[in-house]
Amino acid sequence: MGAVNGTLAILAGEGRLPVVLAARARAGGRRVLAIQVRGASPQLAEAADVYVRTPLGEVGRLLALLQGEGVTEVLLAGRFSRAAVHGDLAGGDAAARRLLETVRDRGDQPFLSAVASALGRWGIRVGEQLAYVGDLLAPPGVLAGPPPAPEEAADVQVAVRVARHLADLEVGQTVVVKGGAVLAVEAAEGTDEAIRRGGSMAPGAVVAKVGRTQQDPRFDVPTVGPDTVATLAAVRARVLALEAHRTILLDPAEVRHAAQASGITVVAVDAPPLRPRDAEAGRS
Amino acid sequence: MGAVNGTLAILAGEGRLPVVLAARARAGGRRVLAIQVRGASPQLAEAADVYVRTPLGEVGRLLALLQGEGVTEVLLAGRFSRAAVHGDLAGGDAAARRLLETVRDRGDQPFLSAVASALGRWGIRVGEQLAYVGDLLAPPGVLAGPPPAPEEAADVQVAVRVARHLADLEVGQTVVVKGGAVLAVEAAEGTDEAIRRGGSMAPGAVVAKVGRTQQDPRFDVPTVGPDTVATLAAVRARVLALEAHRTILLDPAEVRHAAQASGITVVAVDAPPLRPRDAEAGRS
C-alpha cells in the first residue's frame, strides 16, 4: 500500500476481523478510528484510538465524522447482514436513501462498489484489508486435522465447485455437502446460520467457504476464524474447505487448536491469488 | 403414454401431487396402488385402490409388494426430503444400502435415475407424471393477481436466473429475492422452508421455483399448489414466479383463489416445454 498517512477508519460490522485490522494498523503506526455500524465490540474499542457506534443509516453524520477526523482511507470489515444494511439505509437519512436507490437490483459486490464510489466523492478511498493482514492468507494444503477421507475429499470438490458458482452469482460464500448432496447454501442469512442449518441435517458434513472468481480485494474477502470452527463443531461437521491465497485465516494458531480439539479438518484447496486492486491498470 | 394395463403404483412422498395423480389415474380406468414412504395421507388412502405405508429403507419388501401386485409402472411423486431418504436407506435392508452405495456423490436427478434403473431390473418402469397431469402445466403470463410492479419484475428476472443455475447444479428449485439481493436459496431443507426463511427477512419478496434445463420428466417436476401460495402469504412475500410449460399447477382454481385472497401475484415466465422422455430416441 506504500506510505499512507493520517487516520485510518474502519467501518466495522460484527466479528473479529475489524479488531485484528485495528491492532495491526496501530502496530504499524497508524491512528485508527473504529466506527461500529452493527453490534458492539469492547475488543474493538480497546484496539482502536477512537471508537464510535453509529447506525449505517446516518450517512450524513458518518461523513461528517470521517471528514472531521481528516480520514482519507477507510476499510470495510466484519459481518454485515444484507437485510440489516438495507433496513438501516431505508430507515436512514436522505443520503442513505439516495445510496439505497442507486444500488437496487444488485448483489453485495456492486452494492459495496457503490458505497466506495460515494466515499470517493468525499475524497475518501476504500483500502484493502490485505495491506494489513496479507500474511494471514491461508497457505495450500491440510492446515489442521487428519487428511480428508476419500468420500470427504469428493464432498470437498462438490462443495467448492458449487460455492464458486454461488459466489459468482452474488448469492453467498458458503455451501454444506454430505454424500455428494448439497444440504445448505448461504444467501442473506450468513455463514454461521448456513453451517448450522446444513450441518444439523447429517453428521460428518463438509463445509466450503470461497470468494468470487473476480473478488474485489476491498470487500467481503472470505474470512475464517476460531468461531467458524466452533460452529462446525456444534453440528458435528467434519471438514472446512477454503481457498488458499484468497482466504483470511484469523488467529491461525487458535483455528488449528480449535480444529484439533474437535476433530475437524481444515483444508485449503488451490486457487489463484487475489489480485491487489492497485496493481490493475485503468481501474478507478 | 398409450394404452397401459395393469396396476399403477405411486411411490408417494408428502404433499398433494400423489393424491391428484391417483385420482386421475383411477378416473382413467387404472387400478392404483399407493405406497407412502414418507408421512401419511388419508386423502391418498381414499384416492387409491390400495394404500400401504412402508419405509423406503425396506427395499426388499417394497419390491415384493410391487411384484405381488403385478405392477409394471410406478410414478415417483410428492416431496421427499433428501436427508430423510438418505437416512432411511442407510438404516434399511441390504438392498437399500447397496442402492445408497451406487448413488454417493450425486444430486437428486442422478439419485432418482439410479432408483429407476434398479426398478427397471425388476421389470418395472418409472412413468411420467405428465401423462396424468399434463393439462395442469402452467400457461405463460400472469396467472393471478396484479401484474408485477417494475421493481418486482426485475426481482423476478434475478430470481429465475439464479434458480435456473441452482437447479442445474442439483442444489434446489427455489430462490427468494428482494431488491435484487438473493435472500434465500433452497437446498435440502425444501421449498417451504426456503420461502419462510427468505420471506421473513423482508416483506414483499419475490419467490421463483424452477426446474433444471435438462429436466427429467419422471422426477421432481416443479409443482406448485395452494400450500405454496399460503407459505408466501404467511411471510408477506408478494410474487411467485414459475416457468410456463414446465410447472405443474395443482388445483389451479384454488391457487388463483388463494393468491387473490392474499394479494399475491403468480406469474409464469416463458420457458421451453418439458420434453416427454418417451419421445427421445436412444434413451432407455
Coordinates of C-alpha atoms in Angstrom, one line a residue:
Chain A
M1 CA 0.0 0.0 0.0
G2 CA 3.0 2.2 0.4
A3 CA 3.3 5.0 3.0
V4 CA -0.2 6.3 3.9
N5 CA -0.5 9.0 6.5
G6 CA -3.4 10.3 8.5
T7 CA -6.1 8.4 10.4
L8 CA -7.3 5.0 9.1
A9 CA -11.1 4.5 9.6
I10 CA -12.5 1.0 10.0
L11 CA -16.2 0.7 9.1
A12 CA -16.9 -2.3 11.3
G13 CA -19.6 -5.0 11.2
E14 CA -19.6 -7.9 13.6
G15 CA -16.8 -10.4 14.2
R16 CA -13.1 -10.4 14.9
L17 CA -11.7 -9.1 11.7
P18 CA -12.1 -5.4 12.5
V19 CA -10.3 -6.0 15.8
V20 CA -7.3 -7.7 14.1
L21 CA -7.1 -4.9 11.5
A22 CA -7.2 -2.2 14.1
A23 CA -4.5 -3.8 16.2
R24 CA -2.2 -4.3 13.1
A25 CA -2.7 -0.8 11.7
R26 CA -1.9 0.7 15.1
A27 CA 1.2 -1.6 15.5
G28 CA 2.2 -0.2 12.1
G29 CA 2.0 3.4 13.4
R30 CA -1.5 4.4 12.1
R31 CA -4.1 6.2 14.2
V32 CA -7.3 4.2 14.0
L33 CA -10.9 5.4 14.1
A34 CA -13.2 2.5 14.5
I35 CA -16.8 3.1 13.5
Q36 CA -19.1 0.3 14.5
V37 CA -22.3 0.3 12.5
R38 CA -23.5 -3.1 13.6
G39 CA -23.3 -4.7 17.1
A40 CA -20.8 -3.6 19.7
S41 CA -17.3 -4.8 20.5
P42 CA -15.3 -4.0 23.6
Q43 CA -12.3 -5.6 21.9
L44 CA -12.6 -3.2 19.0
A45 CA -13.0 -0.2 21.4
E46 CA -9.8 -1.3 23.1
A47 CA -7.9 -1.9 19.9
A48 CA -8.7 1.5 18.3
D49 CA -7.7 5.0 19.1
V50 CA -11.2 6.3 18.8
Y51 CA -14.4 4.1 18.9
V52 CA -17.8 5.3 17.8
R53 CA -21.0 3.4 17.3
T54 CA -23.4 4.9 14.8
P55 CA -26.1 3.4 12.7
L56 CA -25.3 3.0 9.0
G57 CA -28.4 4.9 8.1
E58 CA -27.0 8.2 9.3
V59 CA -24.8 8.7 6.3
G60 CA -24.5 12.5 6.8
R61 CA -23.3 12.0 10.4
L62 CA -20.9 9.3 9.2
L63 CA -19.3 11.5 6.5
A64 CA -19.0 14.5 8.9
L65 CA -17.2 12.2 11.4
L66 CA -14.8 10.9 8.8
Q67 CA -14.1 14.4 7.4
G68 CA -13.8 15.9 10.9
E69 CA -11.1 13.4 11.7
G70 CA -9.3 14.0 8.4
V71 CA -9.8 10.5 7.3
T72 CA -8.6 9.7 3.7
E73 CA -8.7 5.9 3.9
V74 CA -11.4 3.6 5.2
L75 CA -11.5 -0.2 5.5
L76 CA -14.9 -2.1 5.3
A77 CA -14.6 -5.2 7.5
G78 CA -16.7 -7.6 9.5
R79 CA -20.0 -9.2 9.0
F80 CA -22.9 -7.1 7.7
S81 CA -26.2 -8.9 7.2
R82 CA -27.6 -7.7 3.9
A83 CA -31.1 -7.5 5.2
A84 CA -29.9 -5.3 8.1
V85 CA -27.9 -3.0 5.9
H86 CA -30.9 -2.5 3.6
G87 CA -33.1 -1.9 6.6
D88 CA -30.7 0.7 8.1
L89 CA -30.4 2.6 4.9
A90 CA -34.2 2.5 4.1
G91 CA -34.8 4.0 7.6
G92 CA -31.9 6.4 7.4
D93 CA -31.3 10.0 6.3
A94 CA -31.8 11.4 2.8
A95 CA -28.2 10.5 1.8
A96 CA -28.8 6.9 3.0
R97 CA -32.0 6.5 1.0
R98 CA -30.3 8.0 -2.1
L99 CA -27.5 5.5 -1.7
L100 CA -30.1 2.7 -1.5
E101 CA -31.8 3.9 -4.6
T102 CA -28.6 3.7 -6.6
V103 CA -27.9 0.0 -5.7
R104 CA -31.3 -1.6 -6.2
D105 CA -31.2 -4.9 -8.1
R106 CA -27.6 -5.6 -7.2
G107 CA -25.6 -8.2 -5.3
D108 CA -23.2 -7.5 -2.5
Q109 CA -20.1 -6.5 -4.5
P110 CA -21.9 -4.0 -6.7
F111 CA -23.5 -2.6 -3.6
L112 CA -20.2 -2.2 -1.9
S113 CA -18.7 -0.7 -5.0
A114 CA -21.4 2.0 -4.9
V115 CA -20.5 2.7 -1.2
A116 CA -16.9 3.1 -2.3
S117 CA -17.8 5.4 -5.1
A118 CA -19.9 7.5 -2.7
L119 CA -17.0 7.8 -0.3
G120 CA -14.7 8.6 -3.2
R121 CA -16.7 11.6 -4.0
W122 CA -15.9 12.8 -0.5
G123 CA -12.2 12.3 -1.0
I124 CA -12.0 9.0 1.0
R125 CA -10.6 5.9 -0.6
V126 CA -11.6 2.4 0.4
G127 CA -8.4 0.5 1.2
E128 CA -7.6 -3.2 1.1
Q129 CA -7.7 -5.4 4.2
L130 CA -4.8 -7.4 2.8
A131 CA -2.4 -4.5 3.2
Y132 CA -2.7 -5.2 6.9
V133 CA -3.4 -8.9 7.1
G134 CA -1.9 -10.3 3.9
D135 CA 0.3 -12.6 5.9
L136 CA -2.8 -14.3 7.3
L137 CA -3.9 -15.6 3.9
A138 CA -4.3 -19.4 4.1
P139 CA -1.5 -21.5 2.5
P140 CA -2.5 -24.5 0.4
G141 CA -2.9 -28.0 1.9
V142 CA -4.2 -29.5 5.1
L143 CA -4.0 -26.8 7.8
A144 CA -5.4 -28.8 10.7
G145 CA -6.6 -32.3 11.4
P146 CA -6.2 -35.6 9.5
P147 CA -6.3 -35.5 5.7
P148 CA -9.9 -35.9 4.4
A149 CA -11.1 -39.5 3.8
P150 CA -11.8 -40.2 0.1
E151 CA -15.5 -39.6 0.4
E152 CA -14.8 -36.4 2.3
A153 CA -12.4 -35.3 -0.4
A154 CA -15.1 -35.9 -3.0
D155 CA -17.5 -33.8 -1.0
V156 CA -14.9 -31.0 -0.8
Q157 CA -14.8 -31.0 -4.6
V158 CA -18.6 -30.8 -4.9
A159 CA -18.8 -28.1 -2.1
V160 CA -16.1 -25.9 -3.6
R161 CA -17.4 -26.2 -7.1
V162 CA -21.0 -25.2 -6.1
A163 CA -19.8 -22.5 -3.8
R164 CA -17.7 -20.9 -6.5
H165 CA -20.8 -20.7 -8.8
L166 CA -22.8 -19.2 -5.9
A167 CA -20.2 -16.6 -5.1
D168 CA -20.1 -15.6 -8.7
L169 CA -23.9 -15.3 -8.8
E170 CA -23.6 -12.9 -5.8
V171 CA -25.6 -15.3 -3.7
G172 CA -23.2 -16.3 -0.8
Q173 CA -19.9 -17.8 0.1
T174 CA -20.8 -21.0 2.0
V175 CA -22.1 -24.4 1.0
V176 CA -22.6 -27.6 3.1
V177 CA -22.4 -31.0 1.4
K178 CA -22.7 -34.6 2.6
G179 CA -22.5 -37.7 0.4
G180 CA -22.4 -35.5 -2.7
A181 CA -25.7 -33.8 -1.9
V182 CA -25.9 -30.1 -1.2
L183 CA -27.5 -29.7 2.2
A184 CA -27.4 -26.0 2.6
V185 CA -26.5 -22.9 0.7
E186 CA -25.8 -19.5 2.2
A187 CA -27.6 -16.4 1.0
A188 CA -28.5 -13.5 3.2
E189 CA -28.6 -15.4 6.5
G190 CA -24.8 -15.6 6.7
T191 CA -22.2 -18.2 7.0
D192 CA -22.8 -19.4 10.6
E193 CA -26.5 -19.9 10.1
A194 CA -25.9 -21.8 6.8
I195 CA -23.4 -24.1 8.5
R196 CA -25.9 -24.7 11.4
R197 CA -28.8 -25.5 9.1
G198 CA -26.9 -27.8 6.8
G199 CA -24.7 -29.4 9.4
S200 CA -27.6 -30.3 11.6
M201 CA -29.1 -32.4 8.8
A202 CA -26.3 -35.0 8.9
P203 CA -23.2 -35.5 11.0
G204 CA -19.9 -35.5 9.1
A205 CA -20.7 -32.8 6.6
V206 CA -18.2 -30.8 4.6
V207 CA -18.4 -27.0 4.6
A208 CA -16.8 -24.9 1.8
K209 CA -16.3 -21.1 2.1
V210 CA -15.0 -19.4 -1.0
G211 CA -14.8 -16.0 -2.7
R212 CA -15.8 -14.8 -6.2
T213 CA -13.7 -15.6 -9.2
Q214 CA -13.3 -11.8 -9.6
Q215 CA -13.1 -11.0 -6.0
D216 CA -12.7 -7.3 -5.2
P217 CA -10.0 -7.3 -2.5
R218 CA -11.6 -4.4 -0.7
F219 CA -14.8 -6.1 0.2
D220 CA -16.0 -9.3 1.7
V221 CA -12.8 -11.3 1.4
P222 CA -13.6 -14.7 2.8
T223 CA -12.6 -14.9 6.4
V224 CA -12.4 -17.8 8.7
G225 CA -11.6 -17.9 12.4
P226 CA -12.0 -20.0 15.6
D227 CA -15.7 -19.1 15.6
T228 CA -16.2 -20.8 12.3
V229 CA -14.6 -23.9 13.5
A230 CA -16.7 -23.8 16.7
T231 CA -19.9 -23.6 14.5
L232 CA -18.8 -26.7 12.6
A233 CA -18.1 -28.5 15.8
A234 CA -21.5 -27.6 17.3
V235 CA -23.2 -29.5 14.4
R236 CA -20.6 -32.3 14.2
A237 CA -19.5 -31.2 10.7
R238 CA -16.1 -32.8 9.7
V239 CA -14.3 -30.7 7.2
L240 CA -13.9 -27.0 6.5
A241 CA -12.6 -26.3 3.0
L242 CA -11.1 -22.9 2.0
E243 CA -9.3 -21.5 -1.0
A244 CA -5.6 -21.0 -0.5
H245 CA -4.2 -17.5 -1.1
R246 CA -7.7 -15.9 -1.0
T247 CA -9.0 -16.6 2.5
I248 CA -8.0 -14.7 5.6
L249 CA -7.3 -17.1 8.5
L250 CA -7.9 -15.1 11.6
D251 CA -5.9 -16.2 14.6
P252 CA -4.3 -19.2 12.8
A253 CA -3.0 -20.8 15.9
E254 CA -6.4 -20.7 17.6
V255 CA -8.1 -22.1 14.4
R256 CA -5.6 -25.0 14.5
H257 CA -6.2 -25.6 18.2
A258 CA -10.0 -25.5 17.9
A259 CA -9.9 -27.8 14.9
Q260 CA -7.7 -30.4 16.6
A261 CA -9.8 -30.3 19.7
S262 CA -13.0 -31.1 17.9
G263 CA -11.6 -33.5 15.2
I264 CA -12.2 -31.1 12.4
T265 CA -10.0 -31.0 9.3
V266 CA -9.3 -27.6 7.8
V267 CA -8.0 -27.8 4.2
A268 CA -7.1 -25.1 1.7
V269 CA -7.6 -26.0 -2.0
D270 CA -5.5 -24.5 -4.7
A271 CA -6.9 -21.2 -6.1
P272 CA -5.4 -18.2 -8.0
P273 CA -4.2 -15.5 -5.7
L274 CA -6.3 -12.4 -5.1
R275 CA -5.1 -9.6 -7.3
P276 CA -4.4 -6.4 -5.3
R277 CA -6.7 -3.8 -6.9
D278 CA -3.9 -1.2 -7.0
A279 CA -1.9 -3.4 -9.4
E280 CA -4.7 -3.3 -12.0
A281 CA -4.2 -0.5 -14.6
G282 CA -7.2 1.5 -15.7
R283 CA -9.5 0.8 -12.7
S284 CA -10.5 3.7 -10.5
Chain B
M1 CA -48.2 -42.9 -22.8
G2 CA -50.5 -45.1 -25.0
A3 CA -52.6 -47.9 -23.5
V4 CA -51.0 -49.2 -20.4
N5 CA -52.6 -52.0 -18.5
G6 CA -52.2 -53.5 -15.0
T7 CA -51.8 -51.7 -11.7
L8 CA -50.2 -48.3 -11.5
A9 CA -48.1 -47.8 -8.3
I10 CA -47.4 -44.4 -6.9
L11 CA -44.4 -44.2 -4.7
A12 CA -45.5 -41.2 -2.7
G13 CA -43.8 -38.6 -0.6
E14 CA -45.6 -35.8 1.1
G15 CA -48.0 -33.2 -0.4
R16 CA -50.9 -33.2 -2.7
L17 CA -49.5 -34.3 -6.0
P18 CA -49.7 -38.1 -5.3
V19 CA -53.4 -37.6 -4.4
V20 CA -54.2 -35.8 -7.7
L21 CA -52.2 -38.4 -9.7
A22 CA -54.1 -41.3 -8.0
A23 CA -57.5 -39.7 -8.6
R24 CA -56.7 -39.0 -12.3
A25 CA -55.3 -42.5 -13.0
R26 CA -58.3 -44.1 -11.4
A27 CA -60.6 -41.8 -13.4
G28 CA -58.8 -43.1 -16.5
G29 CA -59.6 -46.7 -15.5
R30 CA -56.3 -47.7 -13.9
R31 CA -56.1 -49.7 -10.6
V32 CA -53.9 -47.7 -8.3
L33 CA -51.6 -49.0 -5.5
A34 CA -50.3 -46.1 -3.4
I35 CA -47.2 -46.7 -1.4
Q36 CA -46.5 -44.0 1.1
V37 CA -42.8 -44.0 2.1
R38 CA -42.9 -40.6 3.9
G39 CA -45.7 -39.2 6.1
A40 CA -49.3 -40.3 5.9
S41 CA -52.2 -39.1 3.9
P42 CA -55.8 -40.1 4.5
Q43 CA -56.6 -38.3 1.2
L44 CA -54.2 -40.6 -0.7
A45 CA -55.7 -43.6 1.1
E46 CA -59.1 -42.6 -0.1
A47 CA -58.0 -41.8 -3.7
A48 CA -56.2 -45.1 -4.3
D49 CA -57.4 -48.7 -4.6
V50 CA -54.8 -50.0 -2.2
Y51 CA -52.8 -47.9 0.3
V52 CA -49.7 -49.1 2.0
R53 CA -47.3 -47.3 4.3
T54 CA -43.8 -48.7 4.3
P55 CA -40.4 -47.2 5.0
L56 CA -38.2 -46.6 1.9
G57 CA -35.4 -48.5 3.6
E58 CA -37.2 -51.8 3.2
V59 CA -36.4 -52.1 -0.4
G60 CA -36.9 -55.9 -0.5
R61 CA -40.4 -55.6 1.0
L62 CA -41.2 -52.8 -1.5
L63 CA -40.2 -54.9 -4.5
A64 CA -42.1 -57.9 -3.3
L65 CA -45.1 -55.7 -2.9
L66 CA -44.8 -54.3 -6.4
Q67 CA -44.3 -57.7 -7.9
G68 CA -47.0 -59.3 -5.9
E69 CA -49.5 -56.8 -7.2
G70 CA -48.2 -57.3 -10.8
V71 CA -47.1 -53.7 -11.1
T72 CA -45.2 -52.8 -14.3
E73 CA -45.4 -49.0 -14.0
V74 CA -44.6 -46.8 -11.0
L75 CA -44.8 -43.0 -10.5
L76 CA -42.5 -41.2 -8.1
A77 CA -44.3 -38.2 -6.7
G78 CA -44.5 -35.9 -3.7
R79 CA -41.9 -34.3 -1.5
F80 CA -39.0 -36.4 -0.3
S81 CA -36.5 -34.7 1.9
R82 CA -33.1 -35.7 0.7
A83 CA -31.7 -36.1 4.2
A84 CA -34.6 -38.3 5.2
V85 CA -34.2 -40.5 2.1
H86 CA -30.5 -41.0 2.8
G87 CA -31.3 -41.7 6.4
D88 CA -34.0 -44.3 5.5
L89 CA -31.7 -46.1 3.0
A90 CA -28.7 -46.1 5.4
G91 CA -30.8 -47.7 8.1
G92 CA -32.6 -50.0 5.7
D93 CA -32.1 -53.5 4.4
A94 CA -29.1 -54.8 2.4
A95 CA -30.7 -53.8 -0.9
A96 CA -31.3 -50.3 0.4
R97 CA -27.7 -49.9 1.5
R98 CA -26.5 -51.2 -1.9
L99 CA -28.7 -48.6 -3.6
L100 CA -27.2 -45.9 -1.4
E101 CA -23.7 -47.0 -2.3
T102 CA -24.3 -46.7 -6.0
V103 CA -25.5 -43.1 -5.7
R104 CA -22.9 -41.5 -3.5
D105 CA -21.7 -38.1 -4.7
R106 CA -24.7 -37.3 -6.7
G107 CA -27.5 -34.8 -6.9
D108 CA -31.2 -35.6 -6.9
Q109 CA -31.7 -36.4 -10.5
P110 CA -28.8 -38.9 -10.7
F111 CA -30.1 -40.5 -7.5
L112 CA -33.6 -40.9 -8.9
S113 CA -32.2 -42.2 -12.1
A114 CA -30.4 -44.9 -10.1
V115 CA -33.7 -45.7 -8.4
A116 CA -35.4 -46.0 -11.8
S117 CA -32.6 -48.3 -13.1
A118 CA -33.0 -50.5 -10.0
L119 CA -36.7 -50.8 -10.6
G120 CA -36.1 -51.5 -14.3
R121 CA -34.0 -54.5 -13.4
W122 CA -37.2 -55.9 -11.8
G123 CA -39.2 -55.2 -14.9
I124 CA -40.9 -52.1 -13.5
R125 CA -40.7 -48.8 -15.5
V126 CA -40.9 -45.3 -14.0
G127 CA -43.7 -43.4 -15.8
E128 CA -44.1 -39.7 -16.3
Q129 CA -46.5 -37.7 -14.1
L130 CA -47.3 -35.5 -17.1
A131 CA -49.2 -38.5 -18.7
Y132 CA -51.8 -37.9 -16.0
V133 CA -51.5 -34.2 -15.2
G134 CA -50.1 -32.7 -18.4
D135 CA -53.2 -30.4 -18.6
L136 CA -52.1 -28.8 -15.3
L137 CA -48.9 -27.4 -16.7
A138 CA -48.9 -23.6 -16.2
P139 CA -49.6 -21.4 -19.2
P140 CA -47.4 -18.3 -19.7
G141 CA -48.3 -15.0 -18.3
V142 CA -49.8 -13.5 -15.1
L143 CA -52.0 -16.3 -13.6
A144 CA -53.3 -14.5 -10.6
G145 CA -53.1 -11.1 -9.0
P146 CA -52.0 -7.7 -10.5
P147 CA -49.0 -7.6 -12.9
P148 CA -45.7 -7.3 -11.1
A149 CA -44.5 -3.7 -10.4
P150 CA -41.3 -2.8 -12.3
E151 CA -39.0 -3.5 -9.3
E152 CA -40.8 -6.8 -8.8
A153 CA -40.4 -7.7 -12.4
A154 CA -36.7 -7.0 -12.1
D155 CA -36.6 -9.3 -9.0
V156 CA -38.4 -12.0 -10.9
Q157 CA -35.6 -11.9 -13.5
V158 CA -32.9 -12.2 -10.9
A159 CA -34.7 -14.9 -9.0
V160 CA -35.4 -17.0 -12.1
R161 CA -31.9 -16.6 -13.4
V162 CA -30.3 -17.7 -10.1
A163 CA -32.8 -20.5 -9.6
R164 CA -32.1 -22.0 -13.0
H165 CA -28.3 -22.1 -12.2
L166 CA -29.1 -23.7 -8.9
A167 CA -31.4 -26.3 -10.4
D168 CA -28.8 -27.2 -13.0
L169 CA -26.2 -27.5 -10.2
E170 CA -28.6 -30.1 -8.5
V171 CA -28.9 -27.8 -5.5
G172 CA -32.6 -26.9 -5.4
Q173 CA -35.5 -25.3 -7.2
T174 CA -36.4 -22.2 -5.1
V175 CA -34.9 -18.8 -4.7
V176 CA -36.1 -15.8 -2.7
V177 CA -35.1 -12.2 -3.8
K178 CA -35.8 -8.7 -2.7
G179 CA -34.3 -5.5 -4.2
G180 CA -32.0 -7.6 -6.4
A181 CA -30.4 -9.3 -3.4
V182 CA -30.8 -13.1 -3.0
L183 CA -32.3 -13.6 0.5
A184 CA -32.6 -17.4 0.5
V185 CA -31.7 -20.4 -1.6
E186 CA -33.3 -23.9 -1.3
A187 CA -31.0 -26.9 -0.8
A188 CA -32.1 -29.9 1.2
E189 CA -34.5 -28.1 3.5
G190 CA -37.2 -27.9 0.8
T191 CA -39.2 -25.2 -0.9
D192 CA -41.5 -24.2 2.0
E193 CA -38.6 -23.8 4.5
A194 CA -36.6 -21.7 2.0
I195 CA -39.6 -19.4 1.3
R196 CA -40.2 -19.0 5.1
R197 CA -36.5 -18.2 5.7
G198 CA -36.1 -15.7 2.9
G199 CA -39.5 -14.2 3.0
S200 CA -39.3 -13.4 6.7
M201 CA -36.2 -11.2 6.1
A202 CA -38.1 -8.6 4.2
P203 CA -41.8 -8.1 3.2
G204 CA -42.6 -8.0 -0.5
A205 CA -40.1 -10.7 -1.6
V206 CA -40.2 -12.5 -4.9
V207 CA -40.0 -16.3 -5.0
A208 CA -39.0 -18.3 -8.0
K209 CA -39.5 -22.0 -8.4
V210 CA -38.0 -23.6 -11.5
G211 CA -36.7 -26.9 -12.9
R212 CA -33.4 -28.0 -14.5
T213 CA -32.6 -27.1 -18.0
Q214 CA -32.5 -30.8 -18.7
Q215 CA -35.4 -31.8 -16.5
D216 CA -36.1 -35.5 -16.5
P217 CA -39.9 -35.5 -16.7
R218 CA -40.1 -38.6 -14.5
F219 CA -38.8 -36.9 -11.4
D220 CA -39.1 -33.8 -9.4
V221 CA -41.1 -31.8 -11.9
P222 CA -41.6 -28.4 -10.2
T223 CA -45.1 -28.4 -8.6
V224 CA -46.9 -25.5 -7.1
G225 CA -50.2 -25.6 -5.2
P226 CA -52.4 -23.6 -2.8
D227 CA -50.0 -24.6 0.0
T228 CA -47.1 -22.8 -1.8
V229 CA -49.2 -19.7 -2.0
A230 CA -50.1 -20.0 1.7
T231 CA -46.5 -20.1 2.6
L232 CA -45.8 -17.0 0.7
A233 CA -48.7 -15.3 2.3
A234 CA -47.5 -16.2 5.8
V235 CA -44.3 -14.3 5.3
R236 CA -45.9 -11.5 3.3
A237 CA -44.0 -12.4 0.1
R238 CA -45.5 -10.7 -3.0
V239 CA -44.8 -12.7 -6.2
L240 CA -44.5 -16.3 -7.1
A241 CA -42.7 -16.9 -10.4
L242 CA -42.8 -20.2 -12.3
E243 CA -41.8 -21.5 -15.6
A244 CA -44.6 -21.9 -18.1
H245 CA -45.0 -25.3 -19.8
R246 CA -42.7 -27.0 -17.1
T247 CA -44.5 -26.5 -13.8
I248 CA -47.5 -28.5 -12.5
L249 CA -50.1 -26.2 -11.1
L250 CA -52.0 -28.3 -8.6
D251 CA -55.6 -27.2 -8.1
P252 CA -55.4 -24.2 -10.4
A253 CA -58.7 -22.7 -9.2
E254 CA -57.6 -22.9 -5.6
V255 CA -54.2 -21.4 -6.4
R256 CA -55.9 -18.5 -8.1
H257 CA -58.3 -18.1 -5.2
A258 CA -55.5 -18.2 -2.5
A259 CA -53.4 -15.8 -4.5
Q260 CA -56.2 -13.2 -4.9
A261 CA -57.2 -13.5 -1.3
S262 CA -53.7 -12.6 -0.1
G263 CA -52.7 -10.1 -2.8
I264 CA -50.1 -12.4 -4.3
T265 CA -49.2 -12.4 -8.0
V266 CA -48.5 -15.7 -9.7
V267 CA -46.6 -15.3 -12.9
A268 CA -45.3 -17.9 -15.3
V269 CA -42.3 -16.8 -17.4
D270 CA -41.5 -18.2 -20.8
A271 CA -39.5 -21.4 -20.9
P272 CA -39.0 -24.3 -23.3
P273 CA -41.6 -27.1 -22.8
L274 CA -40.5 -30.3 -21.0
R275 CA -39.7 -33.0 -23.5
P276 CA -41.5 -36.2 -22.8
R277 CA -38.8 -38.8 -22.2
D278 CA -40.5 -41.4 -24.4
A279 CA -40.1 -39.1 -27.4
E280 CA -36.3 -39.2 -27.1
A281 CA -34.6 -41.8 -29.2
G282 CA -31.8 -44.0 -27.8
R283 CA -32.5 -43.4 -24.1
S284 CA -33.6 -46.3 -22.0

